[in-house]
PDB file of C-alpha atoms in Angstrom:
ATOM      1  CA  UNK A   1      63.127 -32.173 195.997  1.00  0.00           C
ATOM      2  CA  UNK A   2      59.245 -33.394 195.979  1.00  0.00           C
ATOM      3  CA  UNK A   3      56.835 -33.651 193.078  1.00  0.00           C
ATOM      4  CA  UNK A   4      54.214 -31.091 193.818  1.00  0.00           C
ATOM      5  CA  UNK A   5      56.021 -28.564 196.049  1.00  0.00           C
ATOM      6  CA  UNK A   6      59.767 -28.991 194.562  1.00  0.00           C
ATOM      7  CA  UNK A   7      61.255 -26.754 197.296  1.00  0.00           C
ATOM      8  CA  UNK A   8      65.062 -27.163 197.568  1.00  0.00           C
ATOM      9  CA  UNK A   9      66.500 -28.552 201.007  1.00  0.00           C
ATOM     10  CA  UNK A  10      66.198 -26.125 203.655  1.00  0.00           C
ATOM     11  CA  UNK A  11      63.680 -23.795 202.364  1.00  0.00           C
ATOM     12  CA  UNK A  12      60.571 -24.967 204.253  1.00  0.00           C
ATOM     13  CA  UNK A  13      60.527 -24.186 208.201  1.00  0.00           C
ATOM     14  CA  UNK A  14      59.673 -27.120 210.640  1.00  0.00           C
ATOM     15  CA  UNK A  15      56.364 -25.137 211.453  1.00  0.00           C
ATOM     16  CA  UNK A  16      53.992 -24.832 208.594  1.00  0.00           C
ATOM     17  CA  UNK A  17      50.533 -23.183 208.734  1.00  0.00           C
ATOM     18  CA  UNK A  18      48.307 -24.515 205.803  1.00  0.00           C
ATOM     19  CA  UNK A  19      45.393 -22.714 204.359  1.00  0.00           C
ATOM     20  CA  UNK A  20      43.263 -24.392 201.843  1.00  0.00           C
ATOM     21  CA  UNK A  21      43.448 -20.984 199.487  1.00  0.00           C
ATOM     22  CA  UNK A  22      46.797 -20.357 197.945  1.00  0.00           C
ATOM     23  CA  UNK A  23      45.843 -16.736 197.873  1.00  0.00           C
ATOM     24  CA  UNK A  24      45.168 -16.779 201.638  1.00  0.00           C
ATOM     25  CA  UNK A  25      48.726 -18.071 202.048  1.00  0.00           C
ATOM     26  CA  UNK A  26      50.319 -15.189 200.171  1.00  0.00           C
ATOM     27  CA  UNK A  27      48.132 -12.902 202.373  1.00  0.00           C
ATOM     28  CA  UNK A  28      49.554 -14.688 205.653  1.00  0.00           C
ATOM     29  CA  UNK A  29      52.988 -14.570 204.443  1.00  0.00           C
ATOM     30  CA  UNK A  30      52.740 -10.542 203.448  1.00  0.00           C
ATOM     31  CA  UNK A  31      50.867  -9.832 206.479  1.00  0.00           C
ATOM     32  CA  UNK A  32      52.328 -11.829 209.254  1.00  0.00           C
ATOM     33  CA  UNK A  33      55.983 -12.873 208.074  1.00  0.00           C
ATOM     34  CA  UNK A  34      59.271 -10.907 207.607  1.00  0.00           C
ATOM     35  CA  UNK A  35      62.283 -11.827 204.898  1.00  0.00           C
ATOM     36  CA  UNK A  36      59.440 -13.776 202.881  1.00  0.00           C
ATOM     37  CA  UNK A  37      60.942 -15.951 200.326  1.00  0.00           C
ATOM     38  CA  UNK A  38      58.301 -18.125 197.962  1.00  0.00           C
ATOM     39  CA  UNK A  39      59.625 -21.313 197.575  1.00  0.00           C
ATOM     40  CA  UNK A  40      56.857 -22.856 195.520  1.00  0.00           C
ATOM     41  CA  UNK A  41      54.341 -21.716 192.642  1.00  0.00           C
ATOM     42  CA  UNK A  42      53.611 -25.128 191.228  1.00  0.00           C
ATOM     43  CA  UNK A  43      49.893 -25.205 189.780  1.00  0.00           C
ATOM     44  CA  UNK A  44      49.315 -22.057 191.646  1.00  0.00           C
ATOM     45  CA  UNK A  45      49.641 -23.579 195.080  1.00  0.00           C
ATOM     46  CA  UNK A  46      51.899 -21.148 196.592  1.00  0.00           C
ATOM     47  CA  UNK A  47      54.187 -21.757 199.631  1.00  0.00           C
ATOM     48  CA  UNK A  48      56.301 -19.172 201.489  1.00  0.00           C
ATOM     49  CA  UNK A  49      58.774 -19.132 204.233  1.00  0.00           C
ATOM     50  CA  UNK A  50      59.813 -15.962 206.532  1.00  0.00           C
ATOM     51  CA  UNK A  51      60.191 -15.112 210.034  1.00  0.00           C
ATOM     52  CA  UNK A  52      57.610 -14.542 212.708  1.00  0.00           C
ATOM     53  CA  UNK A  53      58.923 -12.813 215.876  1.00  0.00           C
ATOM     54  CA  UNK A  54      62.490 -14.290 214.975  1.00  0.00           C
ATOM     55  CA  UNK A  55      61.226 -17.701 214.172  1.00  0.00           C
ATOM     56  CA  UNK A  56      60.879 -19.261 210.935  1.00  0.00           C
ATOM     57  CA  UNK A  57      57.712 -20.195 209.743  1.00  0.00           C
ATOM     58  CA  UNK A  58      56.300 -21.516 206.280  1.00  0.00           C
ATOM     59  CA  UNK A  59      52.842 -21.100 205.092  1.00  0.00           C
ATOM     60  CA  UNK A  60      51.584 -23.725 202.290  1.00  0.00           C
ATOM     61  CA  UNK A  61      48.421 -23.927 200.388  1.00  0.00           C
ATOM     62  CA  UNK A  62      46.572 -27.202 200.426  1.00  0.00           C
ATOM     63  CA  UNK A  63      43.896 -26.703 197.742  1.00  0.00           C
ATOM     64  CA  UNK A  64      40.293 -27.985 198.646  1.00  0.00           C
ATOM     65  CA  UNK A  65      39.557 -31.517 200.016  1.00  0.00           C
ATOM     66  CA  UNK A  66      41.347 -34.440 201.629  1.00  0.00           C
ATOM     67  CA  UNK A  67      43.019 -35.836 198.372  1.00  0.00           C
ATOM     68  CA  UNK A  68      44.664 -32.371 197.534  1.00  0.00           C
ATOM     69  CA  UNK A  69      45.691 -31.707 201.218  1.00  0.00           C
ATOM     70  CA  UNK A  70      47.152 -35.379 201.494  1.00  0.00           C
ATOM     71  CA  UNK A  71      49.337 -34.736 198.415  1.00  0.00           C
ATOM     72  CA  UNK A  72      50.949 -31.676 200.397  1.00  0.00           C
ATOM     73  CA  UNK A  73      51.040 -33.081 203.733  1.00  0.00           C
ATOM     74  CA  UNK A  74      53.002 -36.194 202.521  1.00  0.00           C
ATOM     75  CA  UNK A  75      55.438 -34.491 200.953  1.00  0.00           C
ATOM     76  CA  UNK A  76      56.139 -31.897 203.878  1.00  0.00           C
ATOM     77  CA  UNK A  77      56.432 -34.659 206.199  1.00  0.00           C
ATOM     78  CA  UNK A  78      58.432 -36.991 204.236  1.00  0.00           C
ATOM     79  CA  UNK A  79      60.655 -35.034 201.817  1.00  0.00           C
ATOM     80  CA  UNK A  80      61.060 -31.618 203.858  1.00  0.00           C
ATOM     81  CA  UNK A  81      61.283 -33.161 207.977  1.00  0.00           C
ATOM     82  CA  UNK A  82      58.357 -30.884 208.850  1.00  0.00           C
ATOM     83  CA  UNK A  83      57.456 -31.008 212.349  1.00  0.00           C
ATOM     84  CA  UNK A  84      54.232 -29.128 213.127  1.00  0.00           C
ATOM     85  CA  UNK A  85      51.301 -28.258 210.872  1.00  0.00           C
ATOM     86  CA  UNK A  86      48.430 -25.988 211.568  1.00  0.00           C
ATOM     87  CA  UNK A  87      45.641 -25.908 209.219  1.00  0.00           C
ATOM     88  CA  UNK A  88      44.128 -22.374 209.163  1.00  0.00           C
ATOM     89  CA  UNK A  89      40.817 -22.844 207.022  1.00  0.00           C
ATOM     90  CA  UNK A  90      37.052 -21.778 206.824  1.00  0.00           C
ATOM     91  CA  UNK A  91      34.462 -23.810 208.114  1.00  0.00           C
ATOM     92  CA  UNK A  92      30.379 -23.847 208.069  1.00  0.00           C
ATOM     93  CA  UNK A  93      29.026 -23.599 211.291  1.00  0.00           C
ATOM     94  CA  UNK A  94      26.078 -26.439 211.889  1.00  0.00           C
ATOM     95  CA  UNK A  95      24.951 -25.177 215.177  1.00  0.00           C
ATOM     96  CA  UNK A  96      23.575 -21.695 216.534  1.00  0.00           C
ATOM     97  CA  UNK A  97      26.110 -21.584 219.220  1.00  0.00           C
ATOM     98  CA  UNK A  98      28.476 -20.670 216.616  1.00  0.00           C
ATOM     99  CA  UNK A  99      28.435 -17.213 214.841  1.00  0.00           C
ATOM    100  CA  UNK A 100      30.339 -15.784 211.719  1.00  0.00           C
ATOM    101  CA  UNK A 101      34.099 -15.394 212.436  1.00  0.00           C
ATOM    102  CA  UNK A 102      33.834 -17.429 215.527  1.00  0.00           C
ATOM    103  CA  UNK A 103      36.891 -19.731 215.927  1.00  0.00           C
ATOM    104  CA  UNK A 104      36.747 -23.528 215.989  1.00  0.00           C
ATOM    105  CA  UNK A 105      39.750 -25.725 216.993  1.00  0.00           C
ATOM    106  CA  UNK A 106      39.138 -29.087 216.032  1.00  0.00           C
ATOM    107  CA  UNK A 107      39.710 -31.737 218.879  1.00  0.00           C
ATOM    108  CA  UNK A 108      38.924 -34.561 216.389  1.00  0.00           C
ATOM    109  CA  UNK A 109      37.625 -34.600 212.951  1.00  0.00           C
ATOM    110  CA  UNK A 110      34.674 -37.026 211.779  1.00  0.00           C
ATOM    111  CA  UNK A 111      34.401 -37.930 207.968  1.00  0.00           C
ATOM    112  CA  UNK A 112      32.405 -39.280 205.345  1.00  0.00           C
ATOM    113  CA  UNK A 113      35.359 -39.917 203.107  1.00  0.00           C
ATOM    114  CA  UNK A 114      36.233 -43.560 202.321  1.00  0.00           C
ATOM    115  CA  UNK A 115      40.064 -42.647 202.501  1.00  0.00           C
ATOM    116  CA  UNK A 116      40.610 -43.860 206.001  1.00  0.00           C
ATOM    117  CA  UNK A 117      38.228 -46.913 205.604  1.00  0.00           C
ATOM    118  CA  UNK A 118      40.562 -48.109 202.856  1.00  0.00           C
ATOM    119  CA  UNK A 119      43.969 -47.218 204.666  1.00  0.00           C
ATOM    120  CA  UNK A 120      42.293 -49.218 208.032  1.00  0.00           C
ATOM    121  CA  UNK A 121      40.524 -52.026 205.807  1.00  0.00           C
ATOM    122  CA  UNK A 122      37.199 -50.965 207.219  1.00  0.00           C
ATOM    123  CA  UNK A 123      38.041 -49.979 210.753  1.00  0.00           C
ATOM    124  CA  UNK A 124      36.776 -46.994 211.945  1.00  0.00           C
ATOM    125  CA  UNK A 125      40.242 -44.872 212.757  1.00  0.00           C
ATOM    126  CA  UNK A 126      39.404 -41.713 215.079  1.00  0.00           C
ATOM    127  CA  UNK A 127      41.947 -38.661 213.965  1.00  0.00           C
ATOM    128  CA  UNK A 128      42.399 -36.467 216.583  1.00  0.00           C
ATOM    129  CA  UNK A 129      44.480 -33.475 216.832  1.00  0.00           C
ATOM    130  CA  UNK A 130      48.037 -33.081 218.689  1.00  0.00           C
ATOM    131  CA  UNK A 131      47.131 -32.237 222.522  1.00  0.00           C
ATOM    132  CA  UNK A 132      50.172 -29.898 222.753  1.00  0.00           C
ATOM    133  CA  UNK A 133      48.868 -28.006 219.696  1.00  0.00           C
ATOM    134  CA  UNK A 134      45.621 -27.898 220.800  1.00  0.00           C
ATOM    135  CA  UNK A 135      46.088 -26.544 224.161  1.00  0.00           C
ATOM    136  CA  UNK A 136      48.531 -23.972 222.926  1.00  0.00           C
ATOM    137  CA  UNK A 137      45.800 -22.896 220.720  1.00  0.00           C
ATOM    138  CA  UNK A 138      42.925 -22.585 223.382  1.00  0.00           C
ATOM    139  CA  UNK A 139      45.370 -20.784 225.658  1.00  0.00           C
ATOM    140  CA  UNK A 140      46.376 -18.643 222.997  1.00  0.00           C
ATOM    141  CA  UNK A 141      42.852 -17.561 222.178  1.00  0.00           C
ATOM    142  CA  UNK A 142      42.123 -17.057 225.691  1.00  0.00           C
ATOM    143  CA  UNK A 143      45.092 -14.721 226.241  1.00  0.00           C
ATOM    144  CA  UNK A 144      44.153 -12.674 223.309  1.00  0.00           C
ATOM    145  CA  UNK A 145      40.542 -12.305 224.693  1.00  0.00           C
ATOM    146  CA  UNK A 146      38.885 -14.755 222.029  1.00  0.00           C
ATOM    147  CA  UNK A 147      37.567 -17.222 224.538  1.00  0.00           C
ATOM    148  CA  UNK A 148      34.184 -16.114 224.029  1.00  0.00           C
ATOM    149  CA  UNK A 149      34.266 -16.654 220.346  1.00  0.00           C
ATOM    150  CA  UNK A 150      36.048 -19.760 220.336  1.00  0.00           C
ATOM    151  CA  UNK A 151      35.093 -23.230 221.011  1.00  0.00           C
ATOM    152  CA  UNK A 152      36.776 -26.773 220.976  1.00  0.00           C
ATOM    153  CA  UNK A 153      35.411 -29.706 219.540  1.00  0.00           C
ATOM    154  CA  UNK A 154      34.513 -31.937 216.960  1.00  0.00           C
ATOM    155  CA  UNK A 155      34.002 -31.238 213.325  1.00  0.00           C
ATOM    156  CA  UNK A 156      32.947 -33.068 210.348  1.00  0.00           C
ATOM    157  CA  UNK A 157      35.487 -33.462 207.291  1.00  0.00           C
ATOM    158  CA  UNK A 158      33.179 -34.115 204.114  1.00  0.00           C
ATOM    159  CA  UNK A 159      33.901 -34.977 200.510  1.00  0.00           C
ATOM    160  CA  UNK A 160      31.126 -33.057 199.267  1.00  0.00           C
ATOM    161  CA  UNK A 161      30.634 -29.343 199.528  1.00  0.00           C
ATOM    162  CA  UNK A 162      27.345 -29.568 197.744  1.00  0.00           C
ATOM    163  CA  UNK A 163      26.076 -32.149 200.026  1.00  0.00           C
ATOM    164  CA  UNK A 164      23.161 -34.371 198.461  1.00  0.00           C
ATOM    165  CA  UNK A 165      22.352 -35.692 202.106  1.00  0.00           C
ATOM    166  CA  UNK A 166      22.211 -32.679 204.350  1.00  0.00           C
ATOM    167  CA  UNK A 167      19.976 -34.785 206.883  1.00  0.00           C
ATOM    168  CA  UNK A 168      23.061 -36.737 207.705  1.00  0.00           C
ATOM    169  CA  UNK A 169      24.685 -33.484 209.010  1.00  0.00           C
ATOM    170  CA  UNK A 170      21.874 -32.813 211.499  1.00  0.00           C
ATOM    171  CA  UNK A 171      22.896 -36.265 212.758  1.00  0.00           C
ATOM    172  CA  UNK A 172      26.238 -35.304 213.266  1.00  0.00           C
ATOM    173  CA  UNK A 173      25.363 -32.500 215.150  1.00  0.00           C
ATOM    174  CA  UNK A 174      23.030 -34.353 217.574  1.00  0.00           C
ATOM    175  CA  UNK A 175      26.283 -36.028 218.462  1.00  0.00           C
ATOM    176  CA  UNK A 176      28.269 -33.009 219.327  1.00  0.00           C
ATOM    177  CA  UNK A 177      29.766 -31.973 215.766  1.00  0.00           C
ATOM    178  CA  UNK A 178      30.212 -28.247 215.590  1.00  0.00           C
ATOM    179  CA  UNK A 179      30.925 -27.327 211.855  1.00  0.00           C
ATOM    180  CA  UNK A 180      31.826 -28.777 208.523  1.00  0.00           C
ATOM    181  CA  UNK A 181      35.140 -28.333 206.402  1.00  0.00           C
ATOM    182  CA  UNK A 182      36.789 -30.507 204.139  1.00  0.00           C
ATOM    183  CA  UNK A 183      40.495 -31.476 205.078  1.00  0.00           C
ATOM    184  CA  UNK A 184      40.865 -31.966 208.932  1.00  0.00           C
ATOM    185  CA  UNK A 185      40.741 -35.942 208.930  1.00  0.00           C
ATOM    186  CA  UNK A 186      43.397 -36.605 206.428  1.00  0.00           C
ATOM    187  CA  UNK A 187      45.680 -34.109 208.217  1.00  0.00           C
ATOM    188  CA  UNK A 188      45.324 -35.704 211.449  1.00  0.00           C
ATOM    189  CA  UNK A 189      45.627 -39.205 210.099  1.00  0.00           C
ATOM    190  CA  UNK A 190      48.881 -38.373 208.279  1.00  0.00           C
ATOM    191  CA  UNK A 191      50.144 -36.485 211.240  1.00  0.00           C
ATOM    192  CA  UNK A 192      49.399 -39.605 213.331  1.00  0.00           C
ATOM    193  CA  UNK A 193      51.297 -42.005 210.838  1.00  0.00           C
ATOM    194  CA  UNK A 194      54.467 -39.812 210.443  1.00  0.00           C
ATOM    195  CA  UNK A 195      54.541 -39.078 214.401  1.00  0.00           C
ATOM    196  CA  UNK A 196      54.274 -35.498 213.748  1.00  0.00           C
ATOM    197  CA  UNK A 197      51.923 -32.814 215.327  1.00  0.00           C
ATOM    198  CA  UNK A 198      48.892 -30.996 213.597  1.00  0.00           C
ATOM    199  CA  UNK A 199      46.035 -29.136 214.693  1.00  0.00           C
ATOM    200  CA  UNK A 200      42.995 -27.507 212.472  1.00  0.00           C
ATOM    201  CA  UNK A 201      41.840 -24.005 213.486  1.00  0.00           C
ATOM    202  CA  UNK A 202      38.819 -22.796 211.306  1.00  0.00           C
ATOM    203  CA  UNK A 203      37.073 -19.494 211.001  1.00  0.00           C
ATOM    204  CA  UNK A 204      33.473 -19.565 210.683  1.00  0.00           C
ATOM    205  CA  UNK A 205      32.786 -18.275 207.205  1.00  0.00           C
ATOM    206  CA  UNK A 206      29.397 -19.574 206.471  1.00  0.00           C
ATOM    207  CA  UNK A 207      26.342 -20.645 208.714  1.00  0.00           C
ATOM    208  CA  UNK A 208      24.400 -23.865 207.433  1.00  0.00           C
ATOM    209  CA  UNK A 209      21.648 -22.759 209.687  1.00  0.00           C
ATOM    210  CA  UNK A 210      21.030 -19.309 209.331  1.00  0.00           C
ATOM    211  CA  UNK A 211      22.384 -19.013 206.024  1.00  0.00           C
ATOM    212  CA  UNK A 212      24.770 -16.100 206.681  1.00  0.00           C
ATOM    213  CA  UNK A 213      28.220 -16.227 204.744  1.00  0.00           C
ATOM    214  CA  UNK A 214      31.398 -14.004 204.077  1.00  0.00           C
ATOM    215  CA  UNK A 215      32.621 -12.897 201.063  1.00  0.00           C
ATOM    216  CA  UNK A 216      35.286 -14.727 199.156  1.00  0.00           C
ATOM    217  CA  UNK A 217      37.492 -11.650 199.458  1.00  0.00           C
ATOM    218  CA  UNK A 218      36.652 -11.578 203.178  1.00  0.00           C
ATOM    219  CA  UNK A 219      37.648 -15.236 203.575  1.00  0.00           C
ATOM    220  CA  UNK A 220      40.739 -14.721 201.763  1.00  0.00           C
ATOM    221  CA  UNK A 221      42.034 -11.813 203.553  1.00  0.00           C
ATOM    222  CA  UNK A 222      40.204 -11.168 207.042  1.00  0.00           C
ATOM    223  CA  UNK A 223      40.894 -14.069 209.451  1.00  0.00           C
ATOM    224  CA  UNK A 224      43.519 -12.329 211.324  1.00  0.00           C
ATOM    225  CA  UNK A 225      42.517 -13.760 214.631  1.00  0.00           C
ATOM    226  CA  UNK A 226      42.661 -17.205 213.548  1.00  0.00           C
ATOM    227  CA  UNK A 227      46.223 -16.746 212.145  1.00  0.00           C
ATOM    228  CA  UNK A 228      47.609 -15.182 215.322  1.00  0.00           C
ATOM    229  CA  UNK A 229      46.282 -17.983 217.420  1.00  0.00           C
ATOM    230  CA  UNK A 230      47.880 -20.448 215.127  1.00  0.00           C
ATOM    231  CA  UNK A 231      51.213 -18.725 215.555  1.00  0.00           C
ATOM    232  CA  UNK A 232      51.142 -18.615 218.974  1.00  0.00           C
ATOM    233  CA  UNK A 233      50.417 -22.204 219.483  1.00  0.00           C
ATOM    234  CA  UNK A 234      53.023 -23.483 217.107  1.00  0.00           C
ATOM    235  CA  UNK A 235      55.803 -21.189 218.423  1.00  0.00           C
ATOM    236  CA  UNK A 236      54.777 -22.040 222.083  1.00  0.00           C
ATOM    237  CA  UNK A 237      55.666 -25.696 221.760  1.00  0.00           C
ATOM    238  CA  UNK A 238      58.890 -27.179 223.222  1.00  0.00           C
ATOM    239  CA  UNK A 239      61.544 -28.279 220.770  1.00  0.00           C
ATOM    240  CA  UNK A 240      60.300 -31.852 219.417  1.00  0.00           C
ATOM    241  CA  UNK A 241      62.478 -34.656 219.619  1.00  0.00           C
ATOM    242  CA  UNK A 242      62.718 -36.792 216.672  1.00  0.00           C
ATOM    243  CA  UNK A 243      60.729 -40.207 217.185  1.00  0.00           C
ATOM    244  CA  UNK A 244      61.923 -43.729 217.433  1.00  0.00           C
ATOM    245  CA  UNK A 245      60.367 -44.337 213.913  1.00  0.00           C
ATOM    246  CA  UNK A 246      62.251 -41.589 212.089  1.00  0.00           C
TER     247      UNK A 246
END
């Protein structure tokens, strides 16, 4: 039983969808899963397990930011043997090529956080998605007719929601970064360290260039396309074998 989740053994499925907002976690569980069981309410960070098309799936809130997500992902991998985590979050578009509610599948995550600089003693580690999950999500989006609204590419995981240096984001765009969020870099790094699979899929909730934005209620309850793509991707994987390191 872990410190921040405190679920009993067997209560969490091998596949976990991870929104930042715990109320979005509840909405996903209520909307997409059957036979739902709430395994954690600690600090209001809800976790649920249920069935989607007969398969066990869990949904766990992460909170905002790399440090908060890192707490939950470490415990999911270390204490509960979770195999696959798909972050289903929101992001801010940094390019006019994206519109509100478009999907961004993050192939890699740049960051302004010092977390990996500390972990790798100053070296620049490149956090990237699991290819099988990424390909599965892209194929699922295409099969659902979402191809024109879906982009695959780099995102920026930032420590500052209210960034005092917006010009640095513009430099990132020059090098192909599509959108900004606050968690993916830590998720990809931890998955690599634990030899697990991870992916981030985000829905554009705000547009940094045009100033458009969705409401808090819309961000909480209307990102169904992203969730369906994530479920298709994670449940379409072949059965994972334990790595030699485990």
